[in-house]
Each structure stands twice: as C-alpha cells, then as structure tokens.
Amino acid sequence: DTAVSQTPKYLVTQMGNDKSIKCEQNLGHDTMYWYKQDSKKFLKIMFSYNNKELIINETVPNRFSPKSPDKAHLNLHINSLELGDSAVYFCASSSSPGLARDEQFFGPGTRLTVL
Amino acid sequence: ELKVEQNPLFLSMQEGKNYTIYCNYSTTSDRLYWYRQDPGKSLESLFVLLSNGAVKQEGRLMASLDTKARLSTLHITAAVHDLSATYFCAVNFDSNYQLIWGAGTKLIIKP
C-alpha cells in the first residue's frame, strides 16, 4: 500500500546514456512533482504537473523531460547524462494547494550516479 | 524574491537538552510545512501550519507559526538520539503549487 513509489531506487550509468525514472502515487492526488536533491541536501523543484498539465517548469537543462500519462503517474526522462546530474531525485504528490491537507508526500527517491 | 532561511544549518546537542530551529521567510504566507529526512531516506511530513498562531505538537517536537514576524519555530524538548535527522521547513506563498524550501538543519543528538 505504498503511497508514492519510484523505480528504480538506484541507477548507475555512464555519461552520455539516456535513462528514465518512473513515479506512481495511489493517494488520489492531482498534483505531482519532481525534485533534485544534491549532495548538500538542497532541494530543487524541477517540474510539477496538475491533472496531466505542466504547471511548474523550472530552469533545468532541456535534456530533462517529464511526462505524465495520467494523474497518478509522472515519469522523468534524462538524455545525454552528465556527471553533474548525479543526485537523488524525488517524486512527490499533493492535493491542490489551499486545501486543509495539501502537504507534499514524497517517494523513496532514486539515487542516480553518472560515471 | 521569495526566500526561506533556516538557522542553524547544523546543530549538535546532548540528549536531554532543549533547542529551537528557526525558519524565517521573506514575504506574507500563512502556510508552512516542516519535514524530517533521515540519512539516505525520503522526506516525511511532520507538521502543517496554516494560520497565525498555529501550534502543533508531536511527541518531543512542537512547531509554531507567527505570520506577522514571518517566523516559524521547531522546538525540541528533552532531545533523544532518535530525533537525529535533517529538518526542513517549506513555505507556500499565495497558495501556489510551488513550495520554497529552506536549506535544512542537520541535527545530531549525542547520547
């Protein structure tokens, strides 16, 4: 009964490769997010979708492309991986902001290591 | 500019002591969140503070929100080793979808 799940948990790959991370939530939320957490633990929002519509698109390289096939899924595809992409990537979901319980629920994270 | 600042960024303390983590933010908001992250783990929601004067307590942790001062505090009472973690505050400005995150406070509690 995992609320927000991500696969894979670990991803080790060579520079220049293309990889995808998948995220699914079973909380019935209509908003999902991708975050990047660097080695200093700083959290950076990358993208957010609300009901399959892109609503946050922060300044990230266009090698990163999110895709939301439905409101329960948000995937992240990364082309031409670079060393600096090494980080932990978190998926999160929430109900619409402004509701009484609109906090974000996080997945377990995907630790990406680019060699 | 929307900013959220936490201090201290690192705190080492002895078990049994009390301490407070501060979260200041740059402009009006009445929605603030506290999260906990254990090493190598995900982020776990601790508290949701929705209005001025809101106070929430869970065990040895108590969070409060003063929207006029643009300040939230996370108070730890009689700390125990199990509370060692990194604590983040995050602010929602104007009921937006985007949270602005603090840098996190790494808390180490020594037995």
PDB file of C-alpha atoms in Angstrom:
ATOM      1  CA  ASP A   1       0.000   0.000   0.000  1.00  0.00           C
ATOM      2  CA  THR A   2       2.894   2.315  -0.811  1.00  0.00           C
ATOM      3  CA  ALA A   3       1.663   5.874  -1.256  1.00  0.00           C
ATOM      4  CA  VAL A   4       4.306   7.275  -3.639  1.00  0.00           C
ATOM      5  CA  SER A   5       6.614   4.795  -5.327  1.00  0.00           C
ATOM      6  CA  GLN A   6       9.590   5.305  -7.613  1.00  0.00           C
ATOM      7  CA  THR A   7      11.630   2.961  -9.741  1.00  0.00           C
ATOM      8  CA  PRO A   8      14.451   2.309  -9.834  1.00  0.00           C
ATOM      9  CA  LYS A   9      15.804   3.041  -6.360  1.00  0.00           C
ATOM     10  CA  TYR A  10      19.389   3.120  -7.622  1.00  0.00           C
ATOM     11  CA  LEU A  11      20.624   3.950 -11.093  1.00  0.00           C
ATOM     12  CA  VAL A  12      24.291   3.783 -12.089  1.00  0.00           C
ATOM     13  CA  THR A  13      25.089   4.662 -15.673  1.00  0.00           C
ATOM     14  CA  GLN A  14      27.724   6.059 -17.992  1.00  0.00           C
ATOM     15  CA  MET A  15      27.935   9.615 -19.243  1.00  0.00           C
ATOM     16  CA  GLY A  16      26.029  10.136 -22.446  1.00  0.00           C
ATOM     17  CA  ASN A  17      23.401   7.490 -21.774  1.00  0.00           C
ATOM     18  CA  ASP A  18      19.644   8.093 -21.661  1.00  0.00           C
ATOM     19  CA  LYS A  19      17.644   6.916 -18.644  1.00  0.00           C
ATOM     20  CA  SER A  20      14.144   7.134 -17.191  1.00  0.00           C
ATOM     21  CA  ILE A  21      12.748   7.213 -13.674  1.00  0.00           C
ATOM     22  CA  LYS A  22       9.146   6.268 -13.042  1.00  0.00           C
ATOM     23  CA  CYS A  23       6.814   7.517 -10.306  1.00  0.00           C
ATOM     24  CA  GLU A  24       3.357   6.411  -9.266  1.00  0.00           C
ATOM     25  CA  GLN A  25       1.051   7.580  -6.478  1.00  0.00           C
ATOM     26  CA  ASN A  26      -2.073   5.898  -5.138  1.00  0.00           C
ATOM     27  CA  LEU A  27      -3.211   8.760  -2.911  1.00  0.00           C
ATOM     28  CA  GLY A  28      -5.704  10.147  -5.377  1.00  0.00           C
ATOM     29  CA  HIS A  29      -3.743  13.402  -5.611  1.00  0.00           C
ATOM     30  CA  ASP A  30      -3.974  15.551  -8.690  1.00  0.00           C
ATOM     31  CA  THR A  31      -0.570  17.212  -8.468  1.00  0.00           C
ATOM     32  CA  MET A  32       2.853  15.568  -8.812  1.00  0.00           C
ATOM     33  CA  TYR A  33       6.384  16.930  -8.624  1.00  0.00           C
ATOM     34  CA  TRP A  34       9.989  16.106  -9.415  1.00  0.00           C
ATOM     35  CA  TYR A  35      12.749  17.377  -7.150  1.00  0.00           C
ATOM     36  CA  LYS A  36      16.517  17.101  -7.326  1.00  0.00           C
ATOM     37  CA  GLN A  37      18.468  16.857  -4.074  1.00  0.00           C
ATOM     38  CA  ASP A  38      22.173  17.499  -4.346  1.00  0.00           C
ATOM     39  CA  SER A  39      24.979  16.279  -2.118  1.00  0.00           C
ATOM     40  CA  LYS A  40      24.442  19.216   0.249  1.00  0.00           C
ATOM     41  CA  LYS A  41      20.816  18.149   0.717  1.00  0.00           C
ATOM     42  CA  PHE A  42      19.446  21.229  -1.037  1.00  0.00           C
ATOM     43  CA  LEU A  43      16.060  20.515  -2.625  1.00  0.00           C
ATOM     44  CA  LYS A  44      15.350  21.990  -6.034  1.00  0.00           C
ATOM     45  CA  ILE A  45      11.954  21.782  -7.694  1.00  0.00           C
ATOM     46  CA  MET A  46      12.224  20.739 -11.327  1.00  0.00           C
ATOM     47  CA  PHE A  47       8.715  20.127 -12.626  1.00  0.00           C
ATOM     48  CA  SER A  48       5.149  19.850 -11.489  1.00  0.00           C
ATOM     49  CA  TYR A  49       2.032  18.512 -13.170  1.00  0.00           C
ATOM     50  CA  ASN A  50      -1.557  19.097 -12.186  1.00  0.00           C
ATOM     51  CA  ASN A  51      -4.048  16.732 -13.794  1.00  0.00           C
ATOM     52  CA  LYS A  52      -1.518  15.912 -16.514  1.00  0.00           C
ATOM     53  CA  GLU A  53      -0.848  19.582 -17.247  1.00  0.00           C
ATOM     54  CA  LEU A  54       2.638  21.032 -16.762  1.00  0.00           C
ATOM     55  CA  ILE A  55       2.400  23.862 -14.222  1.00  0.00           C
ATOM     56  CA  ILE A  56       5.957  24.258 -12.954  1.00  0.00           C
ATOM     57  CA  ASN A  57       8.875  24.093 -15.330  1.00  0.00           C
ATOM     58  CA  GLU A  58      11.937  25.421 -13.570  1.00  0.00           C
ATOM     59  CA  THR A  59      15.202  26.240 -15.232  1.00  0.00           C
ATOM     60  CA  VAL A  60      16.638  22.814 -15.875  1.00  0.00           C
ATOM     61  CA  PRO A  61      18.538  21.580 -18.937  1.00  0.00           C
ATOM     62  CA  ASN A  62      16.228  20.522 -21.732  1.00  0.00           C
ATOM     63  CA  ARG A  63      17.836  17.094 -21.518  1.00  0.00           C
ATOM     64  CA  PHE A  64      15.298  16.534 -18.744  1.00  0.00           C
ATOM     65  CA  SER A  65      11.794  15.812 -19.962  1.00  0.00           C
ATOM     66  CA  PRO A  66       8.852  14.928 -17.736  1.00  0.00           C
ATOM     67  CA  LYS A  67       5.843  13.020 -18.929  1.00  0.00           C
ATOM     68  CA  SER A  68       2.539  12.430 -17.186  1.00  0.00           C
ATOM     69  CA  PRO A  69       0.419   9.748 -18.872  1.00  0.00           C
ATOM     70  CA  ASP A  70      -2.276  10.155 -16.218  1.00  0.00           C
ATOM     71  CA  LYS A  71      -2.597  11.981 -12.922  1.00  0.00           C
ATOM     72  CA  ALA A  72      -1.275   9.020 -10.932  1.00  0.00           C
ATOM     73  CA  HIS A  73       1.985   8.769 -12.882  1.00  0.00           C
ATOM     74  CA  LEU A  74       4.833  11.151 -13.555  1.00  0.00           C
ATOM     75  CA  ASN A  75       7.974   9.945 -15.292  1.00  0.00           C
ATOM     76  CA  LEU A  76      11.289  11.689 -15.817  1.00  0.00           C
ATOM     77  CA  HIS A  77      13.441  11.020 -18.851  1.00  0.00           C
ATOM     78  CA  ILE A  78      17.020  12.257 -18.981  1.00  0.00           C
ATOM     79  CA  ASN A  79      19.001  12.380 -22.215  1.00  0.00           C
ATOM     80  CA  SER A  80      22.773  12.508 -22.606  1.00  0.00           C
ATOM     81  CA  LEU A  81      23.531  12.133 -18.916  1.00  0.00           C
ATOM     82  CA  GLU A  82      26.309  14.258 -17.454  1.00  0.00           C
ATOM     83  CA  LEU A  83      28.393  13.922 -14.293  1.00  0.00           C
ATOM     84  CA  GLY A  84      26.550  16.857 -12.730  1.00  0.00           C
ATOM     85  CA  ASP A  85      23.258  15.000 -12.993  1.00  0.00           C
ATOM     86  CA  SER A  86      24.360  12.713 -10.172  1.00  0.00           C
ATOM     87  CA  ALA A  87      21.939  13.348  -7.312  1.00  0.00           C
ATOM     88  CA  VAL A  88      18.900  11.920  -5.596  1.00  0.00           C
ATOM     89  CA  TYR A  89      15.678  12.538  -7.487  1.00  0.00           C
ATOM     90  CA  PHE A  90      12.449  12.624  -5.503  1.00  0.00           C
ATOM     91  CA  CYS A  91       8.944  12.378  -6.775  1.00  0.00           C
ATOM     92  CA  ALA A  92       6.162  13.869  -4.652  1.00  0.00           C
ATOM     93  CA  SER A  93       2.414  14.331  -4.835  1.00  0.00           C
ATOM     94  CA  SER A  94      -0.174  16.525  -3.162  1.00  0.00           C
ATOM     95  CA  SER A  95      -3.763  17.577  -3.333  1.00  0.00           C
ATOM     96  CA  SER A  96      -4.496  21.008  -4.812  1.00  0.00           C
ATOM     97  CA  PRO A  97      -2.891  23.850  -2.830  1.00  0.00           C
ATOM     98  CA  GLY A  98      -5.107  25.737  -0.450  1.00  0.00           C
ATOM     99  CA  LEU A  99      -6.882  22.689   0.917  1.00  0.00           C
ATOM    100  CA  ALA A 100      -6.561  21.890   4.597  1.00  0.00           C
ATOM    101  CA  ARG A 101      -4.158  18.998   3.996  1.00  0.00           C
ATOM    102  CA  ASP A 102      -2.117  19.932   0.970  1.00  0.00           C
ATOM    103  CA  GLU A 103       1.328  18.874   2.109  1.00  0.00           C
ATOM    104  CA  GLN A 104       3.501  17.017  -0.337  1.00  0.00           C
ATOM    105  CA  PHE A 105       4.131  13.303   0.111  1.00  0.00           C
ATOM    106  CA  PHE A 106       7.476  12.072  -1.113  1.00  0.00           C
ATOM    107  CA  GLY A 107       8.584   8.893  -2.779  1.00  0.00           C
ATOM    108  CA  PRO A 108      11.638   6.957  -1.577  1.00  0.00           C
ATOM    109  CA  GLY A 109      13.975   8.650  -4.034  1.00  0.00           C
ATOM    110  CA  THR A 110      16.153   7.461  -6.902  1.00  0.00           C
ATOM    111  CA  ARG A 111      19.891   7.774  -6.389  1.00  0.00           C
ATOM    112  CA  LEU A 112      21.411   8.476  -9.795  1.00  0.00           C
ATOM    113  CA  THR A 113      25.161   8.065 -10.228  1.00  0.00           C
ATOM    114  CA  VAL A 114      26.710   9.061 -13.530  1.00  0.00           C
ATOM    115  CA  LEU A 115      30.209   7.675 -14.148  1.00  0.00           C
TER     116      LEU A 115
ATOM    117  CA  GLU B   1      12.414  37.424  -4.086  1.00  0.00           C
ATOM    118  CA  LEU B   2      10.806  34.541  -2.253  1.00  0.00           C
ATOM    119  CA  LYS B   3      13.260  33.216   0.309  1.00  0.00           C
ATOM    120  CA  VAL B   4      13.178  30.808   3.212  1.00  0.00           C
ATOM    121  CA  GLU B   5      16.049  30.773   5.658  1.00  0.00           C
ATOM    122  CA  GLN B   6      16.696  28.252   8.364  1.00  0.00           C
ATOM    123  CA  ASN B   7      19.080  28.537  11.234  1.00  0.00           C
ATOM    124  CA  PRO B   8      21.115  26.996  12.441  1.00  0.00           C
ATOM    125  CA  LEU B   9      22.119  24.818   9.485  1.00  0.00           C
ATOM    126  CA  PHE B  10      23.910  22.409  11.771  1.00  0.00           C
ATOM    127  CA  LEU B  11      23.214  21.617  15.392  1.00  0.00           C
ATOM    128  CA  SER B  12      24.928  19.139  17.646  1.00  0.00           C
ATOM    129  CA  MET B  13      23.430  18.692  21.072  1.00  0.00           C
ATOM    130  CA  GLN B  14      23.304  16.351  24.007  1.00  0.00           C
ATOM    131  CA  GLU B  15      20.379  14.142  24.872  1.00  0.00           C
ATOM    132  CA  GLY B  16      18.032  15.682  27.369  1.00  0.00           C
ATOM    133  CA  LYS B  17      18.578  19.282  26.228  1.00  0.00           C
ATOM    134  CA  ASN B  18      16.064  21.632  24.665  1.00  0.00           C
ATOM    135  CA  TYR B  19      16.643  23.548  21.491  1.00  0.00           C
ATOM    136  CA  THR B  20      14.892  25.505  18.765  1.00  0.00           C
ATOM    137  CA  ILE B  21      15.274  25.615  14.990  1.00  0.00           C
ATOM    138  CA  TYR B  22      14.166  28.814  13.289  1.00  0.00           C
ATOM    139  CA  CYS B  23      12.599  29.313   9.877  1.00  0.00           C
ATOM    140  CA  ASN B  24      12.285  32.855   8.508  1.00  0.00           C
ATOM    141  CA  TYR B  25      10.623  33.715   5.242  1.00  0.00           C
ATOM    142  CA  SER B  26      10.645  36.798   3.071  1.00  0.00           C
ATOM    143  CA  THR B  27       7.023  37.716   2.416  1.00  0.00           C
ATOM    144  CA  THR B  28       3.479  37.067   3.513  1.00  0.00           C
ATOM    145  CA  SER B  29       2.360  33.480   3.832  1.00  0.00           C
ATOM    146  CA  ASP B  30       0.074  31.548   6.113  1.00  0.00           C
ATOM    147  CA  ARG B  31       1.063  28.046   5.048  1.00  0.00           C
ATOM    148  CA  LEU B  32       4.244  26.484   6.339  1.00  0.00           C
ATOM    149  CA  TYR B  33       5.406  22.894   6.459  1.00  0.00           C
ATOM    150  CA  TRP B  34       8.021  21.023   8.446  1.00  0.00           C
ATOM    151  CA  TYR B  35       9.629  17.850   7.142  1.00  0.00           C
ATOM    152  CA  ARG B  36      12.116  15.363   8.519  1.00  0.00           C
ATOM    153  CA  GLN B  37      14.696  13.466   6.487  1.00  0.00           C
ATOM    154  CA  ASP B  38      16.766  10.615   7.915  1.00  0.00           C
ATOM    155  CA  PRO B  39      20.118   9.887   6.229  1.00  0.00           C
ATOM    156  CA  GLY B  40      19.603   8.119   2.926  1.00  0.00           C
ATOM    157  CA  LYS B  41      15.837   8.255   3.298  1.00  0.00           C
ATOM    158  CA  SER B  42      12.910  10.200   1.947  1.00  0.00           C
ATOM    159  CA  LEU B  43      11.218  13.277   3.392  1.00  0.00           C
ATOM    160  CA  GLU B  44       8.461  12.766   5.925  1.00  0.00           C
ATOM    161  CA  SER B  45       5.834  15.385   6.680  1.00  0.00           C
ATOM    162  CA  LEU B  46       5.865  16.439  10.325  1.00  0.00           C
ATOM    163  CA  PHE B  47       3.624  19.478  10.641  1.00  0.00           C
ATOM    164  CA  VAL B  48       1.343  21.642   8.539  1.00  0.00           C
ATOM    165  CA  LEU B  49       0.842  25.147   9.969  1.00  0.00           C
ATOM    166  CA  LEU B  50      -1.998  27.016   8.345  1.00  0.00           C
ATOM    167  CA  SER B  51      -2.609  30.230  10.252  1.00  0.00           C
ATOM    168  CA  ASN B  52      -1.075  32.812  12.502  1.00  0.00           C
ATOM    169  CA  GLY B  53      -0.552  31.443  15.983  1.00  0.00           C
ATOM    170  CA  ALA B  54      -0.858  27.831  14.869  1.00  0.00           C
ATOM    171  CA  VAL B  55       0.880  25.402  17.187  1.00  0.00           C
ATOM    172  CA  LYS B  56       1.266  21.695  16.572  1.00  0.00           C
ATOM    173  CA  GLN B  57       2.912  19.111  18.811  1.00  0.00           C
ATOM    174  CA  GLU B  58       4.008  15.546  18.260  1.00  0.00           C
ATOM    175  CA  GLY B  59       5.987  13.879  21.000  1.00  0.00           C
ATOM    176  CA  ARG B  60       9.078  15.943  21.771  1.00  0.00           C
ATOM    177  CA  LEU B  61       8.597  18.236  18.771  1.00  0.00           C
ATOM    178  CA  MET B  62       6.487  21.371  18.752  1.00  0.00           C
ATOM    179  CA  ALA B  63       6.087  23.733  15.813  1.00  0.00           C
ATOM    180  CA  SER B  64       4.604  27.197  15.794  1.00  0.00           C
ATOM    181  CA  LEU B  65       3.878  29.894  13.231  1.00  0.00           C
ATOM    182  CA  ASP B  66       3.950  33.670  13.624  1.00  0.00           C
ATOM    183  CA  THR B  67       2.864  35.099  10.285  1.00  0.00           C
ATOM    184  CA  LYS B  68       3.384  38.702  11.374  1.00  0.00           C
ATOM    185  CA  ALA B  69       7.016  38.038  12.204  1.00  0.00           C
ATOM    186  CA  ARG B  70       7.300  35.677   9.188  1.00  0.00           C
ATOM    187  CA  LEU B  71       8.793  33.125  11.511  1.00  0.00           C
ATOM    188  CA  SER B  72       8.225  29.506  12.397  1.00  0.00           C
ATOM    189  CA  THR B  73       9.992  27.603  15.133  1.00  0.00           C
ATOM    190  CA  LEU B  74      10.532  23.904  15.682  1.00  0.00           C
ATOM    191  CA  HIS B  75      11.197  23.275  19.352  1.00  0.00           C
ATOM    192  CA  ILE B  76      12.786  20.077  20.601  1.00  0.00           C
ATOM    193  CA  THR B  77      12.166  19.149  24.209  1.00  0.00           C
ATOM    194  CA  ALA B  78      14.465  16.780  26.105  1.00  0.00           C
ATOM    195  CA  ALA B  79      16.119  15.589  22.904  1.00  0.00           C
ATOM    196  CA  VAL B  80      16.711  11.888  22.315  1.00  0.00           C
ATOM    197  CA  HIS B  81      19.091  10.262  19.846  1.00  0.00           C
ATOM    198  CA  ASP B  82      16.213   9.087  17.606  1.00  0.00           C
ATOM    199  CA  LEU B  83      15.460  12.697  16.692  1.00  0.00           C
ATOM    200  CA  SER B  84      18.772  12.985  14.853  1.00  0.00           C
ATOM    201  CA  ALA B  85      17.865  13.919  11.258  1.00  0.00           C
ATOM    202  CA  THR B  86      17.769  16.837   8.860  1.00  0.00           C
ATOM    203  CA  TYR B  87      14.743  19.087   9.327  1.00  0.00           C
ATOM    204  CA  PHE B  88      13.373  21.217   6.502  1.00  0.00           C
ATOM    205  CA  CYS B  89      10.818  23.979   6.533  1.00  0.00           C
ATOM    206  CA  ALA B  90       8.958  24.917   3.362  1.00  0.00           C
ATOM    207  CA  VAL B  91       6.636  27.820   2.656  1.00  0.00           C
ATOM    208  CA  ASN B  92       3.717  28.099   0.281  1.00  0.00           C
ATOM    209  CA  PHE B  93       3.303  31.662  -0.945  1.00  0.00           C
ATOM    210  CA  ASP B  94      -0.167  32.631  -2.220  1.00  0.00           C
ATOM    211  CA  SER B  95      -1.489  29.050  -2.239  1.00  0.00           C
ATOM    212  CA  ASN B  96       0.788  28.366  -5.146  1.00  0.00           C
ATOM    213  CA  TYR B  97       1.745  24.912  -6.288  1.00  0.00           C
ATOM    214  CA  GLN B  98       5.396  25.627  -5.596  1.00  0.00           C
ATOM    215  CA  LEU B  99       6.941  25.353  -2.170  1.00  0.00           C
ATOM    216  CA  ILE B 100      10.009  27.398  -1.344  1.00  0.00           C
ATOM    217  CA  TRP B 101      12.351  25.270   0.753  1.00  0.00           C
ATOM    218  CA  GLY B 102      14.817  26.118   3.462  1.00  0.00           C
ATOM    219  CA  ALA B 103      18.314  24.654   3.242  1.00  0.00           C
ATOM    220  CA  GLY B 104      17.659  22.201   6.062  1.00  0.00           C
ATOM    221  CA  THR B 105      19.012  21.914   9.596  1.00  0.00           C
ATOM    222  CA  LYS B 106      21.135  18.879  10.288  1.00  0.00           C
ATOM    223  CA  LEU B 107      20.514  17.858  13.883  1.00  0.00           C
ATOM    224  CA  ILE B 108      22.826  15.443  15.669  1.00  0.00           C
ATOM    225  CA  ILE B 109      21.874  14.350  19.166  1.00  0.00           C
ATOM    226  CA  LYS B 110      24.609  12.644  21.088  1.00  0.00           C
ATOM    227  CA  PRO B 111      23.751  10.008  23.673  1.00  0.00           C
TER     228      PRO B 111
END
